Amino acid sequence: MKQLYVLMVMAVMSALVNSGAATTTRKPWTTSGSDGQNLNGKMFTLSRDGGGIYFYPPGYSPWFITTPYPTRRYTTRGYFTTTTTPKPTTTTPRPTTTTYKRTTTTPKPTTTTPRPTTTTPKPTTTTYKRTTTTPKPTTTTPKPTTTTPKPTTTTYPPWTTAPSTRGVSVCLRYLTDYSQSSSPTIFKLSPSGSNTLMLSSSYSGVYTLSYGYSNYMYFRPNIMLWSNIQPDIWTRVCVTVDTVKRVAQVFNGSTVSIRKLLPYQYVWSGEPVIDFSGFDGQFTDVQVWNYPLNYKEIYNYMTSSGYGWYHGSVLTWSSIKYSPRGYTLLEDVYERQAKQPMRSRGRGHRPNWEKKKRAFIYVEGWKERQQL
């Protein structure tokens, strides 16, 4: 009876293994689609200890997006183990007999009779013709040539390579805190190129604009340009770089820095990717243009109470894609959070500061009618 039970268990386990049961399929790695997201009214919170985020336009495939791996299938076996004792097999070899046949080949005699050949040479006759060549007289009359040298003027261009665009502009709103020993990097434009444009800030209100490998420029936006811009909780910054005029400038709210000439050539690589990392705080309303903004366009950005009708030609906050790394937080901006209604503590409960409303009835006329 015990042997019959063991044989039944072995048969069931063998059927499960052969049928390929208990298979598990891994989900493929996927990337985001081509549609951009409208982030108007949203802000991101970053940490200096870790975390960052890339922004790029819809339909663009940046270098940090990898190709999804194909779906892999693997089989999970059960946790039962079976022991199979192989049966001894005995094979008796059969005797084999090989018979060889002898073959005899008799060669046939061959006889070859050569045929006589006779060759009669033909006489050859060579006739020579006389040729007479009379040279014709040639007369060459040289023509007088007069060469008037033209004045040449050499104009050296300001760049060794013609810029592909007129420049670049970046506008954003951010909040951060820093000490005297820190100078956080706000953003990096085209981070994988050789001419990465990077903006950093300091506690004294000085902005550092760097590009290339070792080119640094310092801007202090302390000149009042507009007097009707109300203060805001956000620090609104716009950076403009004109590659044709070779100037750069930084705007901060109602103030502006002086225009400074670029000491070295800067040509934007055109990579529409901007990177945020390396500081504690929030940022929102990121816009990027592939040309230097004029003062009217910057004024519209600085005076807009919300998210205006302006749209960056390269990146715009109303239709943008992002790829976070590390820990990042996406939520509503402070202005929207302040307008949200307060949550109720329960049915029939009033806050301590709210007084109970009482209904008052005018009874003076009612007493007079009672005396009549």
Tab-separated table of C-alpha atoms in Angstrom:
chain	number	residue	atom	x	y	z
A	1	MET	CA	0.000	0.000	0.000
A	2	LYS	CA	2.841	2.402	0.848
A	3	GLN	CA	4.568	1.704	-2.477
A	4	LEU	CA	1.329	2.461	-4.389
A	5	TYR	CA	1.016	5.879	-2.615
A	6	VAL	CA	4.599	6.825	-3.517
A	7	LEU	CA	4.011	5.910	-7.166
A	8	MET	CA	0.859	8.117	-7.311
A	9	VAL	CA	2.732	11.167	-5.887
A	10	MET	CA	5.539	10.691	-8.398
A	11	ALA	CA	3.057	10.547	-11.274
A	12	VAL	CA	1.337	13.797	-10.207
A	13	MET	CA	4.648	15.716	-9.841
A	14	SER	CA	5.873	14.497	-13.214
A	15	ALA	CA	2.666	15.702	-14.874
A	16	LEU	CA	3.014	19.172	-13.316
A	17	VAL	CA	6.635	19.543	-14.436
A	18	ASN	CA	5.960	18.385	-17.991
A	19	SER	CA	2.901	20.631	-18.379
A	20	GLY	CA	4.961	23.784	-17.540
A	21	ALA	CA	2.647	24.923	-14.741
A	22	ALA	CA	3.172	27.863	-12.416
A	23	THR	CA	4.658	30.300	-14.953
A	24	THR	CA	5.254	33.961	-14.056
A	25	THR	CA	5.617	36.853	-16.560
A	26	ARG	CA	7.702	39.937	-15.757
A	27	LYS	CA	6.281	43.319	-16.693
A	28	PRO	CA	8.323	45.159	-19.351
A	29	TRP	CA	10.096	48.421	-18.592
A	30	THR	CA	8.131	51.240	-20.179
A	31	THR	CA	8.899	54.869	-20.993
A	32	SER	CA	6.519	57.823	-20.968
A	33	GLY	CA	4.530	58.765	-24.023
A	34	SER	CA	4.989	61.689	-26.403
A	35	ASP	CA	2.315	63.928	-24.860
A	36	GLY	CA	3.416	66.718	-22.547
A	37	GLN	CA	1.854	67.489	-19.171
A	38	ASN	CA	0.325	70.792	-18.134
A	39	LEU	CA	2.102	71.743	-14.900
A	40	ASN	CA	0.521	75.173	-14.472
A	41	GLY	CA	-0.128	75.644	-10.773
A	42	LYS	CA	2.315	72.867	-9.801
A	43	MET	CA	5.719	73.033	-8.135
A	44	PHE	CA	8.538	70.576	-7.475
A	45	THR	CA	10.405	70.232	-4.188
A	46	LEU	CA	14.031	69.063	-4.299
A	47	SER	CA	16.629	68.089	-1.721
A	48	ARG	CA	20.277	68.994	-1.884
A	49	ASP	CA	21.319	65.620	-0.444
A	50	GLY	CA	19.847	63.736	-3.385
A	51	GLY	CA	17.315	63.962	-6.111
A	52	GLY	CA	16.974	65.866	-9.324
A	53	ILE	CA	14.812	66.161	-12.383
A	54	TYR	CA	15.230	66.606	-16.155
A	55	PHE	CA	12.764	68.566	-18.294
A	56	TYR	CA	12.449	68.228	-22.083
A	57	PRO	CA	9.786	68.937	-24.748
A	58	PRO	CA	7.193	66.369	-25.886
A	59	GLY	CA	8.285	64.088	-28.700
A	60	TYR	CA	11.991	64.523	-27.881
A	61	SER	CA	14.079	61.451	-26.984
A	62	PRO	CA	16.843	62.570	-24.611
A	63	TRP	CA	20.060	60.656	-24.054
A	64	PHE	CA	19.120	59.472	-20.554
A	65	ILE	CA	15.984	57.573	-21.707
A	66	THR	CA	16.852	53.903	-22.329
A	67	THR	CA	15.163	51.412	-24.646
A	68	PRO	CA	12.677	49.152	-22.813
A	69	TYR	CA	13.757	45.581	-22.384
A	70	PRO	CA	11.598	42.827	-23.929
A	71	THR	CA	9.296	40.743	-21.783
A	72	ARG	CA	11.070	37.811	-20.109
A	73	ARG	CA	9.320	34.656	-19.040
A	74	TYR	CA	10.588	32.259	-16.444
A	75	THR	CA	9.118	29.099	-14.861
A	76	THR	CA	8.698	28.672	-11.132
A	77	ARG	CA	8.866	25.102	-9.906
A	78	GLY	CA	7.056	23.695	-6.894
A	79	TYR	CA	8.623	23.194	-3.489
A	80	PHE	CA	8.181	19.382	-3.469
A	81	THR	CA	11.150	17.162	-4.203
A	82	THR	CA	10.902	13.677	-5.647
A	83	THR	CA	13.443	10.880	-5.701
A	84	THR	CA	13.441	8.515	-8.663
A	85	THR	CA	15.374	5.253	-8.590
A	86	PRO	CA	16.438	4.312	-12.127
A	87	LYS	CA	15.731	0.717	-13.209
A	88	PRO	CA	18.699	-1.376	-14.275
A	89	THR	CA	18.765	-2.094	-17.980
A	90	THR	CA	20.595	-5.021	-19.607
A	91	THR	CA	21.511	-4.964	-23.279
A	92	THR	CA	22.853	-8.072	-25.046
A	93	PRO	CA	24.868	-7.146	-28.114
A	94	ARG	CA	24.146	-9.125	-31.281
A	95	PRO	CA	27.044	-10.679	-33.240
A	96	THR	CA	27.754	-8.976	-36.528
A	97	THR	CA	29.365	-10.673	-39.561
A	98	THR	CA	30.978	-8.710	-42.374
A	99	THR	CA	31.468	-10.404	-45.803
A	100	TYR	CA	34.024	-8.925	-48.164
A	101	LYS	CA	33.740	-9.413	-51.980
A	102	ARG	CA	36.738	-9.498	-54.224
A	103	THR	CA	36.577	-7.439	-57.414
A	104	THR	CA	38.966	-7.966	-60.377
A	105	THR	CA	39.393	-5.323	-63.088
A	106	THR	CA	41.049	-6.213	-66.412
A	107	PRO	CA	42.371	-3.162	-68.242
A	108	LYS	CA	41.598	-2.875	-71.979
A	109	PRO	CA	44.498	-2.288	-74.395
A	110	THR	CA	44.415	1.097	-76.115
A	111	THR	CA	46.132	1.843	-79.464
A	112	THR	CA	46.757	5.390	-80.747
A	113	THR	CA	47.859	6.020	-84.377
A	114	PRO	CA	49.282	9.516	-84.913
A	115	ARG	CA	48.182	11.365	-88.094
A	116	PRO	CA	50.817	13.090	-90.285
A	117	THR	CA	50.541	16.865	-90.461
A	118	THR	CA	51.944	19.045	-93.308
A	119	THR	CA	52.308	22.827	-93.055
A	120	THR	CA	53.053	24.949	-96.186
A	121	PRO	CA	54.258	28.458	-95.357
A	122	LYS	CA	52.749	31.319	-97.415
A	123	PRO	CA	55.054	33.934	-98.944
A	124	THR	CA	54.721	37.404	-97.474
A	125	THR	CA	55.390	40.691	-99.374
A	126	THR	CA	55.908	44.059	-97.668
A	127	THR	CA	55.370	47.308	-99.629
A	128	TYR	CA	56.674	50.584	-98.216
A	129	LYS	CA	54.987	53.922	-99.029
A	130	ARG	CA	56.788	57.234	-98.984
A	131	THR	CA	55.197	60.068	-97.031
A	132	THR	CA	56.140	63.735	-97.357
A	133	THR	CA	55.132	66.336	-94.755
A	134	THR	CA	55.358	70.034	-95.488
A	135	PRO	CA	55.275	72.150	-92.314
A	136	LYS	CA	52.962	75.149	-92.361
A	137	PRO	CA	54.319	78.462	-91.156
A	138	THR	CA	52.694	79.692	-87.931
A	139	THR	CA	52.596	83.320	-86.842
A	140	THR	CA	51.619	84.306	-83.293
A	141	THR	CA	50.847	87.916	-82.458
A	142	PRO	CA	50.876	88.533	-78.712
A	143	LYS	CA	47.964	90.626	-77.418
A	144	PRO	CA	48.709	93.327	-74.900
A	145	THR	CA	47.158	92.572	-71.483
A	146	THR	CA	46.422	95.140	-68.827
A	147	THR	CA	45.645	94.022	-65.260
A	148	THR	CA	44.104	96.447	-62.817
A	149	PRO	CA	44.362	95.158	-59.247
A	150	LYS	CA	41.144	95.379	-57.235
A	151	PRO	CA	41.299	96.581	-53.662
A	152	THR	CA	40.625	93.746	-51.195
A	153	THR	CA	39.118	94.203	-47.753
A	154	THR	CA	39.257	91.424	-45.173
A	155	THR	CA	36.593	91.392	-42.461
A	156	TYR	CA	37.102	89.035	-39.588
A	157	PRO	CA	33.889	87.684	-38.012
A	158	PRO	CA	33.483	87.889	-34.241
A	159	TRP	CA	32.997	84.085	-34.003
A	160	THR	CA	35.080	81.251	-35.334
A	161	THR	CA	31.830	79.336	-35.958
A	162	ALA	CA	28.549	80.963	-36.936
A	163	PRO	CA	25.944	80.603	-34.188
A	164	SER	CA	23.021	78.331	-35.024
A	165	THR	CA	20.548	80.492	-33.036
A	166	ARG	CA	20.302	84.101	-31.948
A	167	GLY	CA	20.754	83.099	-28.331
A	168	VAL	CA	18.847	81.569	-25.441
A	169	SER	CA	16.662	82.773	-22.549
A	170	VAL	CA	15.548	80.985	-19.375
A	171	CYS	CA	12.886	82.216	-16.918
A	172	LEU	CA	11.691	80.496	-13.749
A	173	ARG	CA	10.389	81.028	-10.219
A	174	TYR	CA	12.158	79.395	-7.284
A	175	LEU	CA	12.507	79.380	-3.484
A	176	THR	CA	15.630	78.283	-1.633
A	177	ASP	CA	17.641	79.054	1.495
A	178	TYR	CA	21.424	79.081	1.658
A	179	SER	CA	24.188	80.114	3.997
A	180	GLN	CA	27.291	82.164	3.368
A	181	SER	CA	29.309	79.069	2.553
A	182	SER	CA	26.904	77.676	-0.053
A	183	SER	CA	26.159	78.730	-3.595
A	184	PRO	CA	23.506	76.374	-4.953
A	185	THR	CA	23.200	75.617	-8.632
A	186	ILE	CA	19.718	76.485	-9.829
A	187	PHE	CA	19.710	74.881	-13.280
A	188	LYS	CA	21.884	73.433	-16.041
A	189	LEU	CA	20.798	73.904	-19.651
A	190	SER	CA	21.957	71.255	-22.157
A	191	PRO	CA	23.757	69.224	-19.477
A	192	SER	CA	25.294	66.679	-21.866
A	193	GLY	CA	26.846	69.222	-24.258
A	194	SER	CA	30.235	70.891	-24.162
A	195	ASN	CA	28.678	74.375	-23.767
A	196	THR	CA	26.470	73.680	-20.754
A	197	LEU	CA	24.883	76.899	-19.473
A	198	MET	CA	24.694	76.892	-15.652
A	199	LEU	CA	23.217	79.462	-13.254
A	200	SER	CA	24.096	79.608	-9.537
A	201	SER	CA	23.041	82.031	-6.789
A	202	SER	CA	24.613	83.290	-3.553
A	203	TYR	CA	23.363	84.769	-0.295
A	204	SER	CA	24.556	88.270	-1.271
A	205	GLY	CA	22.333	88.423	-4.359
A	206	VAL	CA	25.088	87.697	-6.894
A	207	TYR	CA	24.373	85.251	-9.726
A	208	THR	CA	27.110	83.227	-11.409
A	209	LEU	CA	26.620	82.344	-15.065
A	210	SER	CA	29.061	79.743	-16.375
A	211	TYR	CA	29.392	78.040	-19.744
A	212	GLY	CA	31.932	75.779	-21.357
A	213	TYR	CA	34.641	74.414	-19.092
A	214	SER	CA	36.039	77.426	-17.223
A	215	ASN	CA	34.101	80.533	-18.314
A	216	TYR	CA	32.437	82.403	-15.424
A	217	MET	CA	30.501	85.682	-15.326
A	218	TYR	CA	29.072	87.409	-12.240
A	219	PHE	CA	25.872	89.496	-12.247
A	220	ARG	CA	24.325	91.613	-9.476
A	221	PRO	CA	20.748	92.637	-10.417
A	222	ASN	CA	20.430	95.720	-8.155
A	223	ILE	CA	19.275	98.356	-10.681
A	224	MET	CA	15.567	99.283	-10.443
A	225	LEU	CA	14.013	98.850	-13.889
A	226	TRP	CA	10.287	98.683	-13.103
A	227	SER	CA	8.599	100.315	-10.120
A	228	ASN	CA	5.116	98.790	-10.423
A	229	ILE	CA	6.052	95.143	-9.810
A	230	GLN	CA	4.655	93.984	-6.498
A	231	PRO	CA	6.821	91.768	-4.248
A	232	ASP	CA	6.103	88.072	-4.380
A	233	ILE	CA	6.981	85.009	-2.328
A	234	TRP	CA	8.807	83.633	-5.382
A	235	THR	CA	12.177	84.733	-6.673
A	236	ARG	CA	11.564	85.396	-10.351
A	237	VAL	CA	14.697	85.192	-12.470
A	238	CYS	CA	15.272	85.565	-16.213
A	239	VAL	CA	18.637	85.004	-17.926
A	240	THR	CA	19.182	86.201	-21.496
A	241	VAL	CA	22.208	85.446	-23.692
A	242	ASP	CA	22.548	87.162	-27.084
A	243	THR	CA	25.089	85.285	-29.213
A	244	VAL	CA	24.929	87.868	-32.028
A	245	LYS	CA	25.668	90.928	-29.895
A	246	ARG	CA	27.772	88.859	-27.479
A	247	VAL	CA	26.029	90.105	-24.333
A	248	ALA	CA	24.315	88.503	-21.337
A	249	GLN	CA	22.028	89.906	-18.632
A	250	VAL	CA	20.170	88.718	-15.510
A	251	PHE	CA	16.762	90.015	-14.317
A	252	ASN	CA	15.384	89.514	-10.805
A	253	GLY	CA	11.837	90.785	-10.224
A	254	SER	CA	11.853	94.556	-10.681
A	255	THR	CA	15.661	94.848	-10.796
A	256	VAL	CA	18.195	94.132	-13.500
A	257	SER	CA	21.951	93.758	-13.774
A	258	ILE	CA	24.181	95.538	-16.234
A	259	ARG	CA	24.750	93.996	-19.641
A	260	LYS	CA	28.099	92.259	-19.879
A	261	LEU	CA	30.073	91.221	-22.939
A	262	LEU	CA	30.876	87.538	-23.221
A	263	PRO	CA	34.624	87.060	-22.782
A	264	TYR	CA	34.596	83.886	-24.850
A	265	GLN	CA	32.472	82.464	-27.603
A	266	TYR	CA	29.223	80.792	-26.587
A	267	VAL	CA	27.046	78.867	-29.038
A	268	TRP	CA	24.077	77.044	-27.602
A	269	SER	CA	24.214	73.367	-28.538
A	270	GLY	CA	20.452	73.297	-29.053
A	271	GLU	CA	19.833	70.360	-26.719
A	272	PRO	CA	16.350	71.138	-25.279
A	273	VAL	CA	17.031	69.618	-21.856
A	274	ILE	CA	17.238	71.501	-18.547
A	275	ASP	CA	18.391	69.896	-15.297
A	276	PHE	CA	17.474	70.928	-11.728
A	277	SER	CA	19.439	69.508	-8.812
A	278	GLY	CA	21.717	70.501	-5.974
A	279	PHE	CA	19.570	72.803	-3.829
A	280	ASP	CA	16.875	72.684	-1.154
A	281	GLY	CA	13.658	74.363	-2.169
A	282	GLN	CA	10.908	74.603	-4.756
A	283	PHE	CA	10.673	75.822	-8.337
A	284	THR	CA	7.890	76.336	-10.861
A	285	ASP	CA	6.928	78.041	-14.157
A	286	VAL	CA	10.059	77.091	-16.153
A	287	GLN	CA	10.208	78.622	-19.649
A	288	VAL	CA	13.022	78.405	-22.246
A	289	TRP	CA	13.333	80.362	-25.520
A	290	ASN	CA	15.879	79.969	-28.324
A	291	TYR	CA	16.382	83.735	-28.663
A	292	PRO	CA	17.097	86.631	-26.274
A	293	LEU	CA	13.915	88.113	-24.806
A	294	ASN	CA	13.259	91.834	-25.069
A	295	TYR	CA	12.300	93.959	-22.067
A	296	LYS	CA	8.574	93.839	-22.798
A	297	GLU	CA	8.529	90.029	-22.816
A	298	ILE	CA	10.456	89.924	-19.541
A	299	TYR	CA	8.080	92.482	-18.015
A	300	ASN	CA	5.095	90.278	-18.924
A	301	TYR	CA	6.710	87.356	-17.142
A	302	MET	CA	7.580	89.370	-14.031
A	303	THR	CA	4.152	91.051	-13.655
A	304	SER	CA	1.980	88.000	-14.246
A	305	SER	CA	0.177	87.108	-11.013
A	306	GLY	CA	-0.422	83.554	-12.167
A	307	TYR	CA	0.607	81.570	-15.207
A	308	GLY	CA	0.312	83.975	-18.103
A	309	TRP	CA	-0.215	83.538	-21.803
A	310	TYR	CA	3.540	83.477	-22.452
A	311	HIS	CA	5.001	80.203	-23.740
A	312	GLY	CA	8.641	79.314	-24.216
A	313	SER	CA	9.607	78.426	-27.765
A	314	VAL	CA	11.763	75.493	-26.570
A	315	LEU	CA	10.227	74.507	-23.209
A	316	THR	CA	6.962	75.650	-21.675
A	317	TRP	CA	5.464	74.735	-18.285
A	318	SER	CA	2.007	74.157	-19.805
A	319	SER	CA	3.201	71.269	-22.030
A	320	ILE	CA	6.379	69.627	-20.770
A	321	LYS	CA	7.806	66.204	-19.960
A	322	TYR	CA	10.060	65.363	-17.029
A	323	SER	CA	12.193	62.487	-15.777
A	324	PRO	CA	12.844	62.558	-11.994
A	325	ARG	CA	15.711	60.812	-10.236
A	326	GLY	CA	16.013	60.244	-6.537
A	327	TYR	CA	13.241	61.663	-4.362
A	328	THR	CA	11.225	64.592	-5.738
A	329	LEU	CA	7.814	65.918	-4.688
A	330	LEU	CA	5.159	67.341	-7.043
A	331	GLU	CA	2.290	69.324	-5.507
A	332	ASP	CA	0.233	72.499	-5.860
A	333	VAL	CA	1.946	75.871	-5.498
A	334	TYR	CA	1.574	77.776	-2.227
A	335	GLU	CA	-0.997	80.161	-3.690
A	336	ARG	CA	-3.371	77.329	-4.571
A	337	GLN	CA	-2.834	75.555	-1.276
A	338	ALA	CA	-3.788	78.752	0.593
A	339	LYS	CA	-7.095	79.002	-1.325
A	340	GLN	CA	-8.163	75.450	-0.581
A	341	PRO	CA	-11.106	75.157	1.905
A	342	MET	CA	-10.439	73.990	5.447
A	343	ARG	CA	-11.219	70.388	6.247
A	344	SER	CA	-14.135	69.702	8.591
A	345	ARG	CA	-13.479	67.838	11.851
A	346	GLY	CA	-16.786	66.039	11.768
A	347	ARG	CA	-20.529	66.512	11.493
A	348	GLY	CA	-21.905	69.161	13.830
A	349	HIS	CA	-18.476	70.291	15.078
A	350	ARG	CA	-17.464	73.918	14.959
A	351	PRO	CA	-13.964	75.338	15.518
A	352	ASN	CA	-13.326	77.067	18.833
A	353	TRP	CA	-13.026	80.481	17.219
A	354	GLU	CA	-16.384	80.239	15.466
A	355	LYS	CA	-19.304	81.549	17.546
A	356	LYS	CA	-22.737	79.992	17.426
A	357	LYS	CA	-25.181	82.127	15.468
A	358	ARG	CA	-28.366	83.220	17.312
A	359	ALA	CA	-31.647	84.399	15.832
A	360	PHE	CA	-33.091	87.643	17.361
A	361	ILE	CA	-36.832	88.419	17.147
A	362	TYR	CA	-38.289	91.929	17.317
A	363	VAL	CA	-40.941	91.725	20.078
A	364	GLU	CA	-41.608	95.400	20.875
A	365	GLY	CA	-44.652	95.634	18.599
A	366	TRP	CA	-45.969	92.357	19.941
A	367	LYS	CA	-46.042	93.709	23.538
A	368	GLU	CA	-47.976	96.828	22.452
A	369	ARG	CA	-50.610	94.664	20.778
A	370	GLN	CA	-50.981	92.621	23.986
A	371	GLN	CA	-51.854	95.803	26.026
A	372	LEU	CA	-54.770	96.788	23.761
